[in-house]
Amino acid sequence: MKYLVMIQGTQADYEAMGGKPSAHSPAWSEQDLRAMFAFMGAVSNDLAESGELVDGQGLTEPARARAVSAGPDGRPVISDGPYAETKEVLAGYWVLDCESLERVTEIAARIASCPGPEGAAQYPVLIRPLQETGGGDA
């Protein structure tokens, strides 16, 4: 079965990784960033080696995002991020092909132990099974 494994963050978290602390998140040092990237790289490498990795990416900060919706007249309404109404946003993901929910939960637990500076926000790692459709049915 395929699963989407998601990590979350906020605009303040991205800014803290760039060295700008806030009440929400302490500034990350160069060493903190190297440790986080090395950890995430090792997770992805291990998953590729085991054959469970389908895809995985980190995402840019919410300030570089855009939301598109239909306005009352049917024309697009475009909003640039970050979005005040949204607390956490998707910060990165993996699509994994695992033999069981237990296995993907084990992987998510490993991801949840990613290093960061003391006081940095901790978010749950979310797991969503991908709906498998047959024959193009939606």
Short mmCIF file of N, CA and C in Angstrom, two decimals:
data_model
loop_
_atom_site.label_atom_id
_atom_site.label_comp_id
_atom_site.label_asym_id
_atom_site.label_seq_id
_atom_site.Cartn_x
_atom_site.Cartn_y
_atom_site.Cartn_z
N MET A 1 0.84 -1.17 0.00
CA MET A 1 0.00 0.00 0.00
C MET A 1 0.89 1.24 0.00
N LYS A 2 0.42 2.29 -0.66
CA LYS A 2 1.17 3.54 -0.69
C LYS A 2 0.60 4.51 0.34
N TYR A 3 1.53 5.26 0.94
CA TYR A 3 1.19 6.21 1.99
C TYR A 3 1.86 7.55 1.70
N LEU A 4 1.17 8.62 2.07
CA LEU A 4 1.75 9.94 2.06
C LEU A 4 2.15 10.26 3.50
N VAL A 5 3.42 10.51 3.73
CA VAL A 5 3.94 10.83 5.06
C VAL A 5 4.34 12.31 5.01
N MET A 6 3.71 13.12 5.88
CA MET A 6 3.87 14.57 5.79
C MET A 6 4.47 15.17 7.05
N ILE A 7 5.34 16.16 6.85
CA ILE A 7 5.85 16.94 7.96
C ILE A 7 5.31 18.36 7.81
N GLN A 8 5.15 19.04 8.95
CA GLN A 8 4.53 20.35 8.95
C GLN A 8 5.49 21.41 9.47
N GLY A 9 5.15 22.66 9.25
CA GLY A 9 5.91 23.78 9.76
C GLY A 9 5.08 25.05 9.61
N THR A 10 5.67 26.16 10.00
CA THR A 10 5.02 27.46 9.88
C THR A 10 6.00 28.41 9.19
N GLN A 11 5.51 29.57 8.79
CA GLN A 11 6.39 30.58 8.22
C GLN A 11 7.47 30.95 9.23
N ALA A 12 7.09 31.06 10.51
CA ALA A 12 8.07 31.39 11.57
C ALA A 12 9.17 30.33 11.65
N ASP A 13 8.83 29.06 11.44
CA ASP A 13 9.84 28.00 11.45
C ASP A 13 10.84 28.19 10.32
N TYR A 14 10.33 28.49 9.13
CA TYR A 14 11.23 28.72 7.99
C TYR A 14 12.13 29.92 8.26
N GLU A 15 11.57 31.00 8.84
CA GLU A 15 12.36 32.18 9.15
C GLU A 15 13.42 31.85 10.20
N ALA A 16 13.07 31.03 11.19
CA ALA A 16 14.03 30.62 12.21
C ALA A 16 15.17 29.82 11.59
N MET A 17 14.86 28.98 10.60
CA MET A 17 15.91 28.23 9.92
C MET A 17 16.83 29.16 9.16
N GLY A 18 16.33 30.34 8.81
CA GLY A 18 17.14 31.35 8.14
C GLY A 18 17.86 32.27 9.13
N GLY A 19 17.76 31.97 10.44
CA GLY A 19 18.47 32.74 11.44
C GLY A 19 17.65 33.80 12.15
N LYS A 20 16.35 33.90 11.84
CA LYS A 20 15.49 34.91 12.45
C LYS A 20 14.61 34.27 13.52
N PRO A 21 14.94 34.41 14.80
CA PRO A 21 14.13 33.80 15.85
C PRO A 21 12.81 34.54 16.03
N SER A 22 11.86 33.86 16.66
CA SER A 22 10.59 34.48 17.02
C SER A 22 10.15 33.86 18.34
N ALA A 23 9.03 34.34 18.85
CA ALA A 23 8.48 33.75 20.07
C ALA A 23 8.11 32.29 19.82
N HIS A 24 7.86 31.95 18.57
CA HIS A 24 7.43 30.61 18.18
C HIS A 24 8.61 29.64 18.01
N SER A 25 9.76 30.17 17.56
CA SER A 25 10.87 29.27 17.22
C SER A 25 12.21 29.97 17.40
N PRO A 26 13.18 29.29 18.04
CA PRO A 26 14.52 29.86 18.16
C PRO A 26 15.25 29.83 16.82
N ALA A 27 16.24 30.68 16.69
CA ALA A 27 17.06 30.68 15.46
C ALA A 27 17.83 29.37 15.36
N TRP A 28 17.91 28.85 14.16
CA TRP A 28 18.70 27.64 13.90
C TRP A 28 20.12 28.06 13.56
N SER A 29 21.08 27.33 14.09
CA SER A 29 22.48 27.56 13.73
C SER A 29 22.80 26.78 12.46
N GLU A 30 23.95 27.07 11.91
CA GLU A 30 24.43 26.31 10.73
C GLU A 30 24.55 24.84 11.09
N GLN A 31 25.01 24.56 12.31
CA GLN A 31 25.15 23.17 12.77
C GLN A 31 23.79 22.50 12.88
N ASP A 32 22.78 23.21 13.40
CA ASP A 32 21.42 22.67 13.49
C ASP A 32 20.89 22.30 12.11
N LEU A 33 21.09 23.19 11.15
CA LEU A 33 20.61 22.93 9.78
C LEU A 33 21.32 21.73 9.17
N ARG A 34 22.65 21.67 9.33
CA ARG A 34 23.40 20.53 8.78
C ARG A 34 22.92 19.22 9.38
N ALA A 35 22.67 19.22 10.70
CA ALA A 35 22.19 18.00 11.36
C ALA A 35 20.82 17.59 10.83
N MET A 36 19.92 18.56 10.66
CA MET A 36 18.58 18.26 10.14
C MET A 36 18.65 17.72 8.71
N PHE A 37 19.42 18.39 7.85
CA PHE A 37 19.52 17.93 6.46
C PHE A 37 20.20 16.57 6.37
N ALA A 38 21.21 16.33 7.19
CA ALA A 38 21.87 15.02 7.18
C ALA A 38 20.89 13.93 7.65
N PHE A 39 20.11 14.22 8.67
CA PHE A 39 19.13 13.27 9.18
C PHE A 39 18.09 12.95 8.10
N MET A 40 17.51 13.98 7.50
CA MET A 40 16.48 13.77 6.47
C MET A 40 17.07 13.05 5.25
N GLY A 41 18.30 13.39 4.89
CA GLY A 41 18.95 12.70 3.79
C GLY A 41 19.16 11.23 4.08
N ALA A 42 19.54 10.91 5.32
CA ALA A 42 19.74 9.51 5.71
C ALA A 42 18.42 8.74 5.67
N VAL A 43 17.34 9.37 6.14
CA VAL A 43 16.02 8.72 6.07
C VAL A 43 15.67 8.41 4.62
N SER A 44 15.79 9.41 3.75
CA SER A 44 15.44 9.20 2.34
C SER A 44 16.33 8.16 1.68
N ASN A 45 17.63 8.19 1.99
CA ASN A 45 18.55 7.19 1.42
C ASN A 45 18.18 5.79 1.87
N ASP A 46 17.86 5.62 3.16
CA ASP A 46 17.48 4.31 3.68
C ASP A 46 16.19 3.81 3.01
N LEU A 47 15.24 4.72 2.82
CA LEU A 47 13.97 4.34 2.19
C LEU A 47 14.17 3.99 0.71
N ALA A 48 15.06 4.69 0.03
CA ALA A 48 15.37 4.36 -1.37
C ALA A 48 16.04 2.99 -1.44
N GLU A 49 16.96 2.75 -0.52
CA GLU A 49 17.67 1.47 -0.50
C GLU A 49 16.74 0.30 -0.21
N SER A 50 15.74 0.51 0.65
CA SER A 50 14.79 -0.57 0.98
C SER A 50 13.73 -0.76 -0.10
N GLY A 51 13.67 0.18 -1.07
CA GLY A 51 12.66 0.09 -2.14
C GLY A 51 11.31 0.66 -1.74
N GLU A 52 11.23 1.31 -0.58
CA GLU A 52 9.95 1.85 -0.12
C GLU A 52 9.71 3.28 -0.59
N LEU A 53 10.74 4.00 -1.01
CA LEU A 53 10.59 5.39 -1.42
C LEU A 53 10.05 5.49 -2.84
N VAL A 54 8.91 6.15 -2.98
CA VAL A 54 8.36 6.45 -4.30
C VAL A 54 8.77 7.87 -4.69
N ASP A 55 8.63 8.81 -3.75
CA ASP A 55 8.99 10.21 -3.98
C ASP A 55 9.10 10.90 -2.63
N GLY A 56 9.82 11.98 -2.56
CA GLY A 56 9.91 12.77 -1.35
C GLY A 56 10.52 14.12 -1.66
N GLN A 57 10.00 15.16 -1.05
CA GLN A 57 10.49 16.51 -1.30
C GLN A 57 10.26 17.39 -0.08
N GLY A 58 11.16 18.34 0.13
CA GLY A 58 10.93 19.44 1.05
C GLY A 58 10.27 20.55 0.25
N LEU A 59 9.49 21.37 0.90
CA LEU A 59 8.79 22.45 0.21
C LEU A 59 9.34 23.80 0.65
N THR A 60 9.21 24.80 -0.23
CA THR A 60 9.66 26.14 0.11
C THR A 60 8.74 26.76 1.14
N GLU A 61 9.16 27.87 1.69
CA GLU A 61 8.41 28.54 2.75
C GLU A 61 7.03 28.99 2.28
N PRO A 62 6.08 29.09 3.23
CA PRO A 62 4.72 29.50 2.88
C PRO A 62 4.66 30.86 2.19
N ALA A 63 5.61 31.75 2.48
CA ALA A 63 5.61 33.08 1.85
C ALA A 63 5.75 32.98 0.33
N ARG A 64 6.23 31.85 -0.16
CA ARG A 64 6.39 31.67 -1.62
C ARG A 64 5.24 30.88 -2.22
N ALA A 65 4.20 30.62 -1.42
CA ALA A 65 3.05 29.83 -1.88
C ALA A 65 1.98 30.75 -2.49
N ARG A 66 1.07 30.13 -3.17
CA ARG A 66 -0.05 30.85 -3.77
C ARG A 66 -1.28 29.96 -3.68
N ALA A 67 -2.41 30.56 -3.32
CA ALA A 67 -3.69 29.85 -3.29
C ALA A 67 -4.57 30.41 -4.40
N VAL A 68 -5.23 29.51 -5.11
CA VAL A 68 -6.12 29.91 -6.20
C VAL A 68 -7.49 29.32 -5.92
N SER A 69 -8.50 30.17 -5.90
CA SER A 69 -9.87 29.70 -5.70
C SER A 69 -10.77 30.39 -6.71
N ALA A 70 -11.98 29.90 -6.82
CA ALA A 70 -12.95 30.51 -7.74
C ALA A 70 -13.70 31.60 -7.00
N GLY A 71 -13.75 32.79 -7.58
CA GLY A 71 -14.52 33.89 -7.01
C GLY A 71 -15.99 33.72 -7.30
N PRO A 72 -16.83 34.58 -6.73
CA PRO A 72 -18.28 34.48 -6.93
C PRO A 72 -18.68 34.56 -8.40
N ASP A 73 -17.88 35.25 -9.20
CA ASP A 73 -18.18 35.37 -10.63
C ASP A 73 -17.52 34.26 -11.45
N GLY A 74 -16.87 33.31 -10.76
CA GLY A 74 -16.23 32.19 -11.44
C GLY A 74 -14.80 32.48 -11.87
N ARG A 75 -14.36 33.73 -11.75
CA ARG A 75 -12.99 34.07 -12.12
C ARG A 75 -12.05 33.74 -10.96
N PRO A 76 -10.80 33.42 -11.26
CA PRO A 76 -9.88 33.02 -10.20
C PRO A 76 -9.55 34.17 -9.24
N VAL A 77 -9.47 33.82 -7.96
CA VAL A 77 -9.01 34.73 -6.92
C VAL A 77 -7.68 34.16 -6.45
N ILE A 78 -6.63 34.97 -6.53
CA ILE A 78 -5.28 34.51 -6.22
C ILE A 78 -4.79 35.21 -4.97
N SER A 79 -4.31 34.41 -4.00
CA SER A 79 -3.76 34.94 -2.76
C SER A 79 -2.34 34.43 -2.61
N ASP A 80 -1.43 35.32 -2.28
CA ASP A 80 -0.06 34.92 -1.98
C ASP A 80 0.07 34.61 -0.51
N GLY A 81 1.00 33.70 -0.16
CA GLY A 81 1.20 33.31 1.23
C GLY A 81 2.07 34.30 1.96
N PRO A 82 2.31 34.14 3.27
CA PRO A 82 1.69 33.10 4.09
C PRO A 82 0.26 33.46 4.44
N TYR A 83 -0.47 32.48 4.88
CA TYR A 83 -1.89 32.63 5.11
C TYR A 83 -2.17 32.71 6.59
N ALA A 84 -2.67 33.86 7.04
CA ALA A 84 -2.92 34.08 8.47
C ALA A 84 -3.89 33.05 9.04
N GLU A 85 -4.83 32.59 8.22
CA GLU A 85 -5.83 31.64 8.71
C GLU A 85 -5.28 30.22 8.86
N THR A 86 -4.08 29.97 8.35
CA THR A 86 -3.48 28.65 8.42
C THR A 86 -2.34 28.66 9.41
N LYS A 87 -2.41 27.83 10.42
CA LYS A 87 -1.35 27.79 11.43
C LYS A 87 -0.15 27.02 10.88
N GLU A 88 -0.30 25.72 10.67
CA GLU A 88 0.78 24.91 10.12
C GLU A 88 0.49 24.62 8.64
N VAL A 89 1.56 24.45 7.90
CA VAL A 89 1.45 24.11 6.49
C VAL A 89 2.32 22.90 6.20
N LEU A 90 2.11 22.29 5.06
CA LEU A 90 2.93 21.17 4.63
C LEU A 90 4.34 21.68 4.35
N ALA A 91 5.33 21.11 5.02
CA ALA A 91 6.72 21.52 4.86
C ALA A 91 7.51 20.53 4.01
N GLY A 92 7.05 19.30 3.93
CA GLY A 92 7.72 18.28 3.13
C GLY A 92 6.94 16.99 3.21
N TYR A 93 7.30 16.06 2.32
CA TYR A 93 6.55 14.81 2.27
C TYR A 93 7.38 13.70 1.66
N TRP A 94 6.94 12.49 1.92
CA TRP A 94 7.42 11.28 1.26
C TRP A 94 6.19 10.51 0.79
N VAL A 95 6.26 9.94 -0.38
CA VAL A 95 5.29 8.93 -0.81
C VAL A 95 6.03 7.61 -0.67
N LEU A 96 5.48 6.72 0.17
CA LEU A 96 6.14 5.46 0.47
C LEU A 96 5.26 4.29 0.09
N ASP A 97 5.87 3.23 -0.35
CA ASP A 97 5.17 1.99 -0.67
C ASP A 97 5.61 0.98 0.39
N CYS A 98 4.77 0.79 1.40
CA CYS A 98 5.12 -0.04 2.55
C CYS A 98 4.18 -1.24 2.65
N GLU A 99 4.67 -2.29 3.26
CA GLU A 99 3.88 -3.52 3.39
C GLU A 99 2.76 -3.40 4.40
N SER A 100 2.86 -2.41 5.34
CA SER A 100 1.82 -2.34 6.37
C SER A 100 1.78 -0.95 7.00
N LEU A 101 0.67 -0.67 7.67
CA LEU A 101 0.54 0.57 8.44
C LEU A 101 1.55 0.59 9.57
N GLU A 102 1.85 -0.56 10.14
CA GLU A 102 2.84 -0.64 11.21
C GLU A 102 4.21 -0.19 10.70
N ARG A 103 4.58 -0.62 9.50
CA ARG A 103 5.89 -0.25 8.95
C ARG A 103 5.96 1.25 8.68
N VAL A 104 4.94 1.83 8.07
CA VAL A 104 4.98 3.27 7.79
C VAL A 104 4.94 4.07 9.09
N THR A 105 4.27 3.55 10.12
CA THR A 105 4.26 4.21 11.43
C THR A 105 5.66 4.19 12.04
N GLU A 106 6.37 3.10 11.87
CA GLU A 106 7.76 2.99 12.34
C GLU A 106 8.63 4.05 11.66
N ILE A 107 8.43 4.24 10.36
CA ILE A 107 9.18 5.25 9.61
C ILE A 107 8.82 6.64 10.10
N ALA A 108 7.54 6.90 10.31
CA ALA A 108 7.09 8.22 10.78
C ALA A 108 7.68 8.52 12.16
N ALA A 109 7.77 7.52 13.01
CA ALA A 109 8.37 7.71 14.34
C ALA A 109 9.84 8.11 14.20
N ARG A 110 10.54 7.52 13.26
CA ARG A 110 11.93 7.90 13.02
C ARG A 110 12.01 9.35 12.55
N ILE A 111 11.14 9.72 11.61
CA ILE A 111 11.13 11.09 11.09
C ILE A 111 10.84 12.08 12.22
N ALA A 112 9.93 11.72 13.12
CA ALA A 112 9.55 12.61 14.23
C ALA A 112 10.72 12.89 15.17
N SER A 113 11.76 12.08 15.11
CA SER A 113 12.92 12.30 15.99
C SER A 113 13.99 13.16 15.33
N CYS A 114 13.65 13.86 14.27
CA CYS A 114 14.61 14.73 13.57
C CYS A 114 15.19 15.76 14.54
N PRO A 115 16.51 15.96 14.50
CA PRO A 115 17.12 16.93 15.41
C PRO A 115 16.80 18.37 15.03
N GLY A 116 16.83 19.23 16.02
CA GLY A 116 16.63 20.66 15.84
C GLY A 116 17.09 21.37 17.10
N PRO A 117 17.10 22.68 17.08
CA PRO A 117 17.56 23.40 18.27
C PRO A 117 16.58 23.25 19.43
N GLU A 118 17.09 23.34 20.64
CA GLU A 118 16.23 23.25 21.82
C GLU A 118 15.19 24.36 21.76
N GLY A 119 13.94 23.99 22.03
CA GLY A 119 12.84 24.95 22.01
C GLY A 119 12.13 25.06 20.68
N ALA A 120 12.64 24.39 19.65
CA ALA A 120 11.97 24.43 18.35
C ALA A 120 10.64 23.67 18.45
N ALA A 121 9.66 24.15 17.72
CA ALA A 121 8.33 23.52 17.73
C ALA A 121 8.43 22.09 17.22
N GLN A 122 7.63 21.22 17.81
CA GLN A 122 7.54 19.82 17.39
C GLN A 122 6.14 19.60 16.81
N TYR A 123 6.06 19.00 15.65
CA TYR A 123 4.78 18.73 15.01
C TYR A 123 4.65 17.23 14.80
N PRO A 124 3.43 16.73 14.81
CA PRO A 124 3.27 15.31 14.50
C PRO A 124 3.60 15.05 13.03
N VAL A 125 4.08 13.87 12.76
CA VAL A 125 4.28 13.43 11.38
C VAL A 125 2.97 12.75 10.98
N LEU A 126 2.37 13.21 9.90
CA LEU A 126 1.06 12.71 9.48
C LEU A 126 1.20 11.62 8.44
N ILE A 127 0.38 10.59 8.56
CA ILE A 127 0.35 9.47 7.62
C ILE A 127 -1.04 9.42 7.02
N ARG A 128 -1.10 9.40 5.69
CA ARG A 128 -2.38 9.23 5.00
C ARG A 128 -2.22 8.16 3.94
N PRO A 129 -3.00 7.09 4.00
CA PRO A 129 -2.96 6.11 2.91
C PRO A 129 -3.44 6.76 1.62
N LEU A 130 -2.80 6.43 0.53
CA LEU A 130 -3.25 6.91 -0.77
C LEU A 130 -4.38 6.02 -1.25
N GLN A 131 -5.44 6.63 -1.70
CA GLN A 131 -6.58 5.86 -2.19
C GLN A 131 -6.20 5.22 -3.51
N GLU A 132 -6.36 3.93 -3.54
CA GLU A 132 -6.04 3.21 -4.76
C GLU A 132 -7.31 3.01 -5.56
N THR A 133 -7.28 3.50 -6.78
CA THR A 133 -8.45 3.36 -7.64
C THR A 133 -8.09 2.44 -8.79
N GLY A 134 -9.05 1.73 -9.25
CA GLY A 134 -8.81 0.83 -10.36
C GLY A 134 -9.50 1.32 -11.63
N GLY A 135 -8.85 1.18 -12.73
CA GLY A 135 -9.45 1.47 -14.03
C GLY A 135 -9.81 2.92 -14.25
N GLY A 136 -9.14 3.86 -13.56
CA GLY A 136 -9.38 5.27 -13.79
C GLY A 136 -10.59 5.82 -13.08
N ASP A 137 -11.25 5.02 -12.23
CA ASP A 137 -12.40 5.53 -11.47
C ASP A 137 -11.91 6.56 -10.46
N ALA A 138 -12.67 7.59 -10.24
CA ALA A 138 -12.29 8.62 -9.27
C ALA A 138 -12.91 8.38 -7.93
#
